[in-house]
Coordinates of C-alpha atoms in Angstrom, one line a residue:
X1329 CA 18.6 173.6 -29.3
X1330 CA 18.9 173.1 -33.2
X1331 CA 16.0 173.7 -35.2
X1332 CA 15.7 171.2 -38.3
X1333 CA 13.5 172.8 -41.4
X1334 CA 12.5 169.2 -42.5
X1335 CA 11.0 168.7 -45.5
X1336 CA 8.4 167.1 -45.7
X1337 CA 7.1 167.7 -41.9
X1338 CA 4.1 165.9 -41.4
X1339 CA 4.9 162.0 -42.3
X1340 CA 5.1 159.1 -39.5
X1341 CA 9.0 158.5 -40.5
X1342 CA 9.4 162.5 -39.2
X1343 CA 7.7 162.5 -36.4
X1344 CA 9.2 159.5 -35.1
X1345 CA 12.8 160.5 -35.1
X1346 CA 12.3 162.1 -31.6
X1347 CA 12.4 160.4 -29.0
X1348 CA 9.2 158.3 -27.3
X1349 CA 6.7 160.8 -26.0
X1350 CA 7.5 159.5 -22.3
X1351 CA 11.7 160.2 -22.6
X1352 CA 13.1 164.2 -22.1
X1353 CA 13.5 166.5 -25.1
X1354 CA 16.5 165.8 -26.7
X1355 CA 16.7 169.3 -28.0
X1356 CA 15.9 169.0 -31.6
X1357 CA 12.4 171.3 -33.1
X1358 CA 11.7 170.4 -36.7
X1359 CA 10.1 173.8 -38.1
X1360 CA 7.4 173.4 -40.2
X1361 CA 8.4 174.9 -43.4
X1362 CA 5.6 176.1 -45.6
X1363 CA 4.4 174.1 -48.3
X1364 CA 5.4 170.8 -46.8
X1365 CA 2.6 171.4 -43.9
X1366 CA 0.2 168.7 -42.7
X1367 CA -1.7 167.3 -45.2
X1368 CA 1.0 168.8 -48.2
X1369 CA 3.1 165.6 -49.4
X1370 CA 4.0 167.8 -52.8
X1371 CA 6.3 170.2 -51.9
X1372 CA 6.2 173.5 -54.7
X1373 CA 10.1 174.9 -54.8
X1374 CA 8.8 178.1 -55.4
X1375 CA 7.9 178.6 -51.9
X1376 CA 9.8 176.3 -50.1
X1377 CA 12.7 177.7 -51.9
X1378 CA 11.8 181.4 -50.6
X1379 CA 11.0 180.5 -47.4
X1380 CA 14.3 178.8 -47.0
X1381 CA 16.3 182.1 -48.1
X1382 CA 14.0 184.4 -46.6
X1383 CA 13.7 182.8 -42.9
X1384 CA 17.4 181.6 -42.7
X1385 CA 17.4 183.2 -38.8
X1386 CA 15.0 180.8 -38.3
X1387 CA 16.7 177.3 -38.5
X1388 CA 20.1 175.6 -38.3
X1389 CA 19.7 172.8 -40.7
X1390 CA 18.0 171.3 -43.5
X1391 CA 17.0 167.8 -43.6
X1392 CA 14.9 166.7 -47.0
X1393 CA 13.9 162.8 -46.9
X1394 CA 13.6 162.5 -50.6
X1395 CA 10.9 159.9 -51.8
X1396 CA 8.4 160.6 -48.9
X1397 CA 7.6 163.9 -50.8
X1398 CA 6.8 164.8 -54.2
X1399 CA 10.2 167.2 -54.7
X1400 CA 8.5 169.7 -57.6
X1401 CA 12.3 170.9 -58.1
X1402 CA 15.4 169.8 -56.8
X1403 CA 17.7 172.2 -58.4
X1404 CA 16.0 175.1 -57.2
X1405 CA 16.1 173.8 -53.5
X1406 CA 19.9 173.8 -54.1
X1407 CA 20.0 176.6 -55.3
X1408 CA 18.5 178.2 -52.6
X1409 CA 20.3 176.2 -49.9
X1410 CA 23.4 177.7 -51.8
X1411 CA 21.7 181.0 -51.5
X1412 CA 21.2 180.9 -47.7
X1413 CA 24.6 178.9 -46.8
X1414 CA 22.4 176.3 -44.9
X1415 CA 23.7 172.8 -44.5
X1416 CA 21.8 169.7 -45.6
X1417 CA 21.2 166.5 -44.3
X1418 CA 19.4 164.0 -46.7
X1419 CA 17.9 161.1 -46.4
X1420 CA 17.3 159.3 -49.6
X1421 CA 14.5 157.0 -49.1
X1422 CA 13.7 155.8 -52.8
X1423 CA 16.0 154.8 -55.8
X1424 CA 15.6 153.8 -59.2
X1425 CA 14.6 150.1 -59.4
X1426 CA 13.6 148.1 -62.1
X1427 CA 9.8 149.1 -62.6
X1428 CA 9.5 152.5 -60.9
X1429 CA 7.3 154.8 -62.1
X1430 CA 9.7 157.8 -63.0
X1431 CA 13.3 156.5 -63.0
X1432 CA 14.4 159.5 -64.8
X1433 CA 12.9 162.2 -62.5
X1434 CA 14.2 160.5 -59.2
X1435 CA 17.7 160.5 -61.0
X1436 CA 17.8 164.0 -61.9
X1437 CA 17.0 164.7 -58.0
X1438 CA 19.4 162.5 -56.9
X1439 CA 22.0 164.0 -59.1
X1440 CA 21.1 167.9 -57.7
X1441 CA 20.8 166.6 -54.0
X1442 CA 23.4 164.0 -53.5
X1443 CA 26.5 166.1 -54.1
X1444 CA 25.2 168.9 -51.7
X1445 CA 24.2 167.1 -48.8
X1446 CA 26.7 167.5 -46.0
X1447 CA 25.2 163.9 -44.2
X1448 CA 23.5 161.0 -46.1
X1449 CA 21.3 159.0 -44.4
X1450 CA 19.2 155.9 -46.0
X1451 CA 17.2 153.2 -44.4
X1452 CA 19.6 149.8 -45.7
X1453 CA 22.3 148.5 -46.4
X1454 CA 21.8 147.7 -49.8
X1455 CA 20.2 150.9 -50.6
X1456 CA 23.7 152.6 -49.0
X1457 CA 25.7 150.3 -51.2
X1458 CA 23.9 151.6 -54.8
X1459 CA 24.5 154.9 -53.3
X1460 CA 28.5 154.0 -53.4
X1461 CA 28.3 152.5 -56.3
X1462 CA 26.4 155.0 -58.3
X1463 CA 27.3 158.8 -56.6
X1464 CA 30.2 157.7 -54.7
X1465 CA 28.9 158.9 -51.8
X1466 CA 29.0 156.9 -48.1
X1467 CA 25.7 157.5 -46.5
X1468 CA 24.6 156.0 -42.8
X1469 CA 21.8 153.4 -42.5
X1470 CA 19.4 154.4 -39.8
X1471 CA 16.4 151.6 -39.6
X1472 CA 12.9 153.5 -40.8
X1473 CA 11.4 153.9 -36.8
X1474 CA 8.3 153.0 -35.7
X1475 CA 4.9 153.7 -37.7
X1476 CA 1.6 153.0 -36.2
X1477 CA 1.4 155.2 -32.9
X1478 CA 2.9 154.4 -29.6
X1479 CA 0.0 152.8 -27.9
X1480 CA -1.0 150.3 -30.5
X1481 CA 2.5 148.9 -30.5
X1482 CA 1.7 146.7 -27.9
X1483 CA -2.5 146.1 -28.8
X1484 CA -3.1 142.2 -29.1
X1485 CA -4.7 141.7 -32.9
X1486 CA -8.3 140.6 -32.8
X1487 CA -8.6 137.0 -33.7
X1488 CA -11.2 136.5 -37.1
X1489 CA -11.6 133.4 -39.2
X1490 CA -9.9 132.4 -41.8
X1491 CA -6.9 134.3 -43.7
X1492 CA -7.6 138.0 -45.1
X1493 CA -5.3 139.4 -47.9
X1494 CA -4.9 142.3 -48.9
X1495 CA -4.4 144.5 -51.8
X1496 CA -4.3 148.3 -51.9
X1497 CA -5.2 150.2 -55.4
X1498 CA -4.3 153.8 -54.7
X1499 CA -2.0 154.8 -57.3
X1500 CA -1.8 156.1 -61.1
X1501 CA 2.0 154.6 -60.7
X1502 CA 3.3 152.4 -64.0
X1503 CA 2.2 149.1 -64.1
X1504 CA -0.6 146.8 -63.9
X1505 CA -0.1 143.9 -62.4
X1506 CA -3.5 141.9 -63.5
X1507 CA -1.2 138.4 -63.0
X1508 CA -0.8 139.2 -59.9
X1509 CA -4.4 139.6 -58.4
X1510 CA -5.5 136.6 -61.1
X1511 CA -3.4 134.4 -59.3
X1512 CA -4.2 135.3 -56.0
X1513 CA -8.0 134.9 -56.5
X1514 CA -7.3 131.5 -58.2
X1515 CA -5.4 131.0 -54.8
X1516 CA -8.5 131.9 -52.6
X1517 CA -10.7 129.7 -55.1
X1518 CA -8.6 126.5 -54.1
X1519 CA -8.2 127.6 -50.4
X1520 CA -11.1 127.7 -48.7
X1521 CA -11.0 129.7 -46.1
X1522 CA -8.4 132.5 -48.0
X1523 CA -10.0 135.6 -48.8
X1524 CA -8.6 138.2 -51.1
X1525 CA -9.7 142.3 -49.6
X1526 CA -9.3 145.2 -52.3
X1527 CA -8.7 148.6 -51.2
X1528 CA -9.4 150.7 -54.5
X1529 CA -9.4 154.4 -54.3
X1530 CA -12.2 155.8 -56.8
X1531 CA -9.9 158.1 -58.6
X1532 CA -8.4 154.7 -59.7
X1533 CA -11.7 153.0 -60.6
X1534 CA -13.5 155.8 -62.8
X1535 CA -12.7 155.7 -66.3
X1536 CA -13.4 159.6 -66.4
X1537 CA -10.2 160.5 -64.4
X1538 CA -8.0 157.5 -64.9
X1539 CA -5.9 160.2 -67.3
X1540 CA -5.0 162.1 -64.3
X1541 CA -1.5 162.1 -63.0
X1542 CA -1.9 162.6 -59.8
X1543 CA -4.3 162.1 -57.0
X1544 CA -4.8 162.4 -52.8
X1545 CA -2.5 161.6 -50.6
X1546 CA -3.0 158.6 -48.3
X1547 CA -3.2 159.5 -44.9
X1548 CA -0.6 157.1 -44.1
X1549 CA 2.9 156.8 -45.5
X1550 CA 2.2 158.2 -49.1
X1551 CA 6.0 157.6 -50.8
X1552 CA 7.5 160.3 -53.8
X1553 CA 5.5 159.8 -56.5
X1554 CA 2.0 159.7 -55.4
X1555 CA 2.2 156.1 -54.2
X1556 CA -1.2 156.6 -52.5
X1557 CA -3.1 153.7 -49.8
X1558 CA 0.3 151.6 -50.8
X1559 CA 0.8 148.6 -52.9
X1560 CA -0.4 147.2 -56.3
X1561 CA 0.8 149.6 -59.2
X1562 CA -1.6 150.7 -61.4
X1563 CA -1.1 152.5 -64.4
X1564 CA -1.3 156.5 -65.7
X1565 CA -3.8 156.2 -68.4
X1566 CA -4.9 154.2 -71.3
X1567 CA -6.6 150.7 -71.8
X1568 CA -4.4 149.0 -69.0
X1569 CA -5.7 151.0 -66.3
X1570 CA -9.2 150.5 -67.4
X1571 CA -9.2 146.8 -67.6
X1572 CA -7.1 146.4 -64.6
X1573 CA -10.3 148.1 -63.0
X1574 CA -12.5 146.2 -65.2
X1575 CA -11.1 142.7 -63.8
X1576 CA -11.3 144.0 -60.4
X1577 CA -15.2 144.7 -60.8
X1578 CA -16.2 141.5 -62.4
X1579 CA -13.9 139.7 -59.5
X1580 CA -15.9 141.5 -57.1
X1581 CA -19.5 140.8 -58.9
X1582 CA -18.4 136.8 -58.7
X1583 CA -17.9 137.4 -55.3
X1584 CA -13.8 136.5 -55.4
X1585 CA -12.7 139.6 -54.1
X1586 CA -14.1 141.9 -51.1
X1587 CA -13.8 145.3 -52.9
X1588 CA -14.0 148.3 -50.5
X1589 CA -14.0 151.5 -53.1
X1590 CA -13.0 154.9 -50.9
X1591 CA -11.2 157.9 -50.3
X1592 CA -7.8 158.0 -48.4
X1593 CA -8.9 157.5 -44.9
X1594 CA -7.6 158.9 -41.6
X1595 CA -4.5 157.6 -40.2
X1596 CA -6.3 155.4 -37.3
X1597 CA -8.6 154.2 -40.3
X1598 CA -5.7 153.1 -42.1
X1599 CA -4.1 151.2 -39.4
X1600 CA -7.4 149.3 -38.1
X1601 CA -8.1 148.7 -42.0
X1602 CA -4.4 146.9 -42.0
X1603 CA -4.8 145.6 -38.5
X1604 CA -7.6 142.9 -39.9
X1605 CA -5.4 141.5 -42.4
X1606 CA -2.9 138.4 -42.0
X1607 CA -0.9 139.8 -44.8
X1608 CA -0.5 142.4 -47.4
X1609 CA 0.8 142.3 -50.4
X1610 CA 3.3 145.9 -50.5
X1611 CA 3.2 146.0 -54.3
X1612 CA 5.6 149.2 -54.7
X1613 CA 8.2 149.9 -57.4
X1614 CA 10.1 151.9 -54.8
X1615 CA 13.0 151.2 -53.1
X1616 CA 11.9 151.2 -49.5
X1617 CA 8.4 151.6 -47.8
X1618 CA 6.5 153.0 -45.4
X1619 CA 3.8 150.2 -45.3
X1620 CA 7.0 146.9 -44.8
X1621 CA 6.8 149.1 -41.1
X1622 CA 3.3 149.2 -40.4
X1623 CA 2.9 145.9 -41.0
X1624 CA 5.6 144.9 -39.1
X1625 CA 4.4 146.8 -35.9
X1626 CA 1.3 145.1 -36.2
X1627 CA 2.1 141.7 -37.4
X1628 CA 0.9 141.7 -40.5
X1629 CA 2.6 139.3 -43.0
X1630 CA 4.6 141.0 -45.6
X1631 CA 4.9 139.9 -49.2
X1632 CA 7.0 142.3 -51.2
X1633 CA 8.5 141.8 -55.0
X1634 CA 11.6 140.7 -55.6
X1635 CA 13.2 144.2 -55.9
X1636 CA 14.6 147.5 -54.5
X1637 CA 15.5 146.6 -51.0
X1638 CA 12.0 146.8 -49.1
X1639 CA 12.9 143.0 -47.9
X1640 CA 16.3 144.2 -46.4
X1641 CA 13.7 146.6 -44.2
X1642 CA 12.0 144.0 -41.8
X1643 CA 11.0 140.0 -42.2
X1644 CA 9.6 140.0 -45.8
X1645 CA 8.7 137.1 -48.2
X1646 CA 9.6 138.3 -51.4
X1647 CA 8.0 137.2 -54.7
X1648 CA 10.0 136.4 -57.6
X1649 CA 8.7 137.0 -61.8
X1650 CA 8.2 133.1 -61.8
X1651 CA 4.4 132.0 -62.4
X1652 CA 3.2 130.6 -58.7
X1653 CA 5.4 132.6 -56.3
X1654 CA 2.2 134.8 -55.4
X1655 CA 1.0 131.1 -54.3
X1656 CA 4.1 129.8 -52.9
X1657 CA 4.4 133.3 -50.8
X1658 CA 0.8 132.8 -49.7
X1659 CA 1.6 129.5 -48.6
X1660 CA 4.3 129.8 -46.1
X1661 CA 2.7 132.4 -45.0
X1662 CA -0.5 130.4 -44.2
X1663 CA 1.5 127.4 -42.3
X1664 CA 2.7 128.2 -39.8
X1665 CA 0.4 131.6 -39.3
X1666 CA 3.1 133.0 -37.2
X1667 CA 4.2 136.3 -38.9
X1668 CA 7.4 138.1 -37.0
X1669 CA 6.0 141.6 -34.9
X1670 CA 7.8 144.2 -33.3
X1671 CA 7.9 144.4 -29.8
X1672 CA 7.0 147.9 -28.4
X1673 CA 10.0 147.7 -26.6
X1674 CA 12.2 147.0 -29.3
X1675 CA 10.4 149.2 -31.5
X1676 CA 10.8 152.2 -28.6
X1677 CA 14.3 151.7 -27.8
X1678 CA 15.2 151.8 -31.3
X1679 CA 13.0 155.2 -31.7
X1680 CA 15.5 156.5 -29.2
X1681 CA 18.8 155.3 -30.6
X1682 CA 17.6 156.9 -34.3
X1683 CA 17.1 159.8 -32.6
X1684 CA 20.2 159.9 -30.8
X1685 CA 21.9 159.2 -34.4
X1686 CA 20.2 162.0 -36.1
X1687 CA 21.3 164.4 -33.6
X1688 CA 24.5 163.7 -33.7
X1689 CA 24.8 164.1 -37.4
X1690 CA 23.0 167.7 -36.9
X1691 CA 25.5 168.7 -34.9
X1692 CA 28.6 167.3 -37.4
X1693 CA 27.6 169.3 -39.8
X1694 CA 26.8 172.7 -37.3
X1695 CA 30.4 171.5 -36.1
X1696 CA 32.3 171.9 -39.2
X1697 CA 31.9 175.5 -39.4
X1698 CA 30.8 176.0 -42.8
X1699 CA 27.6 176.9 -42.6
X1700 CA 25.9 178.4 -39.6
X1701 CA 22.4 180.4 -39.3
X1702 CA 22.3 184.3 -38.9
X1703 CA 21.2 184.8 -35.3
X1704 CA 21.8 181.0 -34.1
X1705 CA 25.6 179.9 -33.3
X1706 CA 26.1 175.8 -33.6
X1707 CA 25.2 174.2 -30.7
X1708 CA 28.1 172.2 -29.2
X1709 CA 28.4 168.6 -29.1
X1710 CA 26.3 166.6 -26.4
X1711 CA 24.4 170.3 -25.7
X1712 CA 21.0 169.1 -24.5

């Protein structure tokens, strides 16, 4: 058996690197480390980091996926995986692209966790070559598994007229991208037929608490810096958040877009709100995300900006800074509506061979001898 303290523990990406519910154990427990529980997506280093030193007997290895967590302090979680001689595997899931919302802050974790991981993992190929380039480090490119739960893989999507896209507001990320949802409403307007759904959280449109810098986490697939119900940026504070809000009410008063104003809902909310869209527009400075994979499992189109490598993640149409490529996007998308889904047998057998790779690399590092845990000896290779 190795036992993985994984931080964060509760996130689809986690749970899916075992295998299918159906196949045997493959001898992996991720221990739930405390303060990166269910329902905790920032992680405080003040007790993760005492935890980790004061419960070495308890795991083998630790695995942080940086970016699906807030990290509160990456130098203290090396220091204390320095204090308790445990090995790291990381998997780097976000990187500085051109308009994320704290390039500086993800660099200065990058920069404490990069050198001290004993495995690197990350979710592209283009994501593993800025790692190269930019920490000289070679890291292994394991696809993101499976999102939406095992049984709705294979659920036929309910047929409804005309075509439904959609836009999530959930963030205080930087940003606002009024163009964006201007020129998809002007779309709808000369499409009948095309309808443009809002998902706003009301953190994001009350003026009271637009200051805030921080809010709930979405129930599913919240990324590092508070990326909430995924997609359109919107900003911290100030006059642009309030207008972005502002043009999304008087849209909604003229009856051009279907605003829905709520709370992060429950995972199988989330995924039937998604299910009744044709596409969804993953508006997210980050370099990967969670939502290019629910989408994909459900066969919901996927338009994505021209960025980071969330295109190199599944079948994407990307949208360029050029005035119109919203439209163009929309477009192709529209004819042929045919957009590419998984198969859940695709999907499942390539849940199995991630999880096959990431116990492999767990036992690497157990197998190079330079860390092992007090009362646990390195389990040897192929030990099921």
């Amino acid at each position: 058996m190795i036992r993985v303290a994984s931080l964060p523990t509760a996130h689809p990406y986690v749970e899916h690197l075992a295998p299918p519910a159906t196949d045997p154990d493959d001898g992996v427990v991720r221990v739930p480390v405390p303060g990166a529980e269910p329902g905790r997506w920032d992680m405080p280093h003040e007790p993760v980091a005492r935890w980790l030193i004061e419960h070495r007997n308890e795991y083998d290895v630790v695995h942080l996926h940086l970016g699906l967590a807030e990290l509160c302090d990456a130098a203290a979680l090396r220091a204390a995986l320095d204090e308790a001689a445990a090995p790291l595997v990381l998997t780097v899931h976000d990187l500085p692209t051109a308009g994320h919302p704290d390039p500086a802050r993800l660099a200065a974790q990058l920069a404490a966790t990069v050198p001290a991981a004993d495995e690197l993992i990350t979710l592209t190929v283009g994501a593993a070559r800025q790692l190269l380039a930019e920490y000289g480090r070679t890291a292994h490119v394991l696809p993101h598994p499976h999102v939406v739960p095992e049984a709705l893989l294979s659920a036929p999507r309910v047929a409804h007229g005309g075509f439904v896209l959609g836009l999530y507001v959930g963030s205080l990320a930087a940003g606002v991208p009024t163009a964006l949802l201007d020129e998809a409403v002007r779309y709808a307007t000369d499409h009948p037929g095309v309808r443009v759904q809002v998902h706003a959280n009301p953190d994001v449109m009350e003026p009271a608490v637009l200051g805030q810098e921080a809010m709930e986490p979405a129930a599913l697939g919240q990324d590092a810096s508070g990326a909430g119900v995924a997609g359109v940026a919107v900003a911290r504070s100030g006059p642009s958040a309030e207008s972005f809000a502002d043009a999304l009410r008087r849209r909604a008063s003229r009856g051009e877009v279907d605003l829905r104003i709520h709370r992060p809902s429950t995972v199988a909310e989330e995924i039937a709100a998604l299910s009744d869209l044709d596409a969804l527009l993953v508006w997210d400075h980050r370099a990967h995300s969670t939502w290019v994979e629910a989408c994909f499992d459900l066969g919901v189109e996927i338009l994505v900006p021209d960025r980071g490598h969330q295109a190199e993640q599944r079948p994407c149409r990307r949208i360029g800074p050029e005035p119109g490529a919203l439209g163009s996007a929309l477009q192709a998308a529209i004819e042929p509506r045919q957009a590419e889904r998984a198969t859940a047998t695709a999907r499942l057998d390539e849940r199995r061979l991630v999880a096959l790779a990431h116990r492999v690399l767990y036992e690497a590092v157990l197998g190079q001898g330079r860390h092992t845990a007090t009362d646990a000896p390195a389990p040897s290779l192929g030990e099921r």
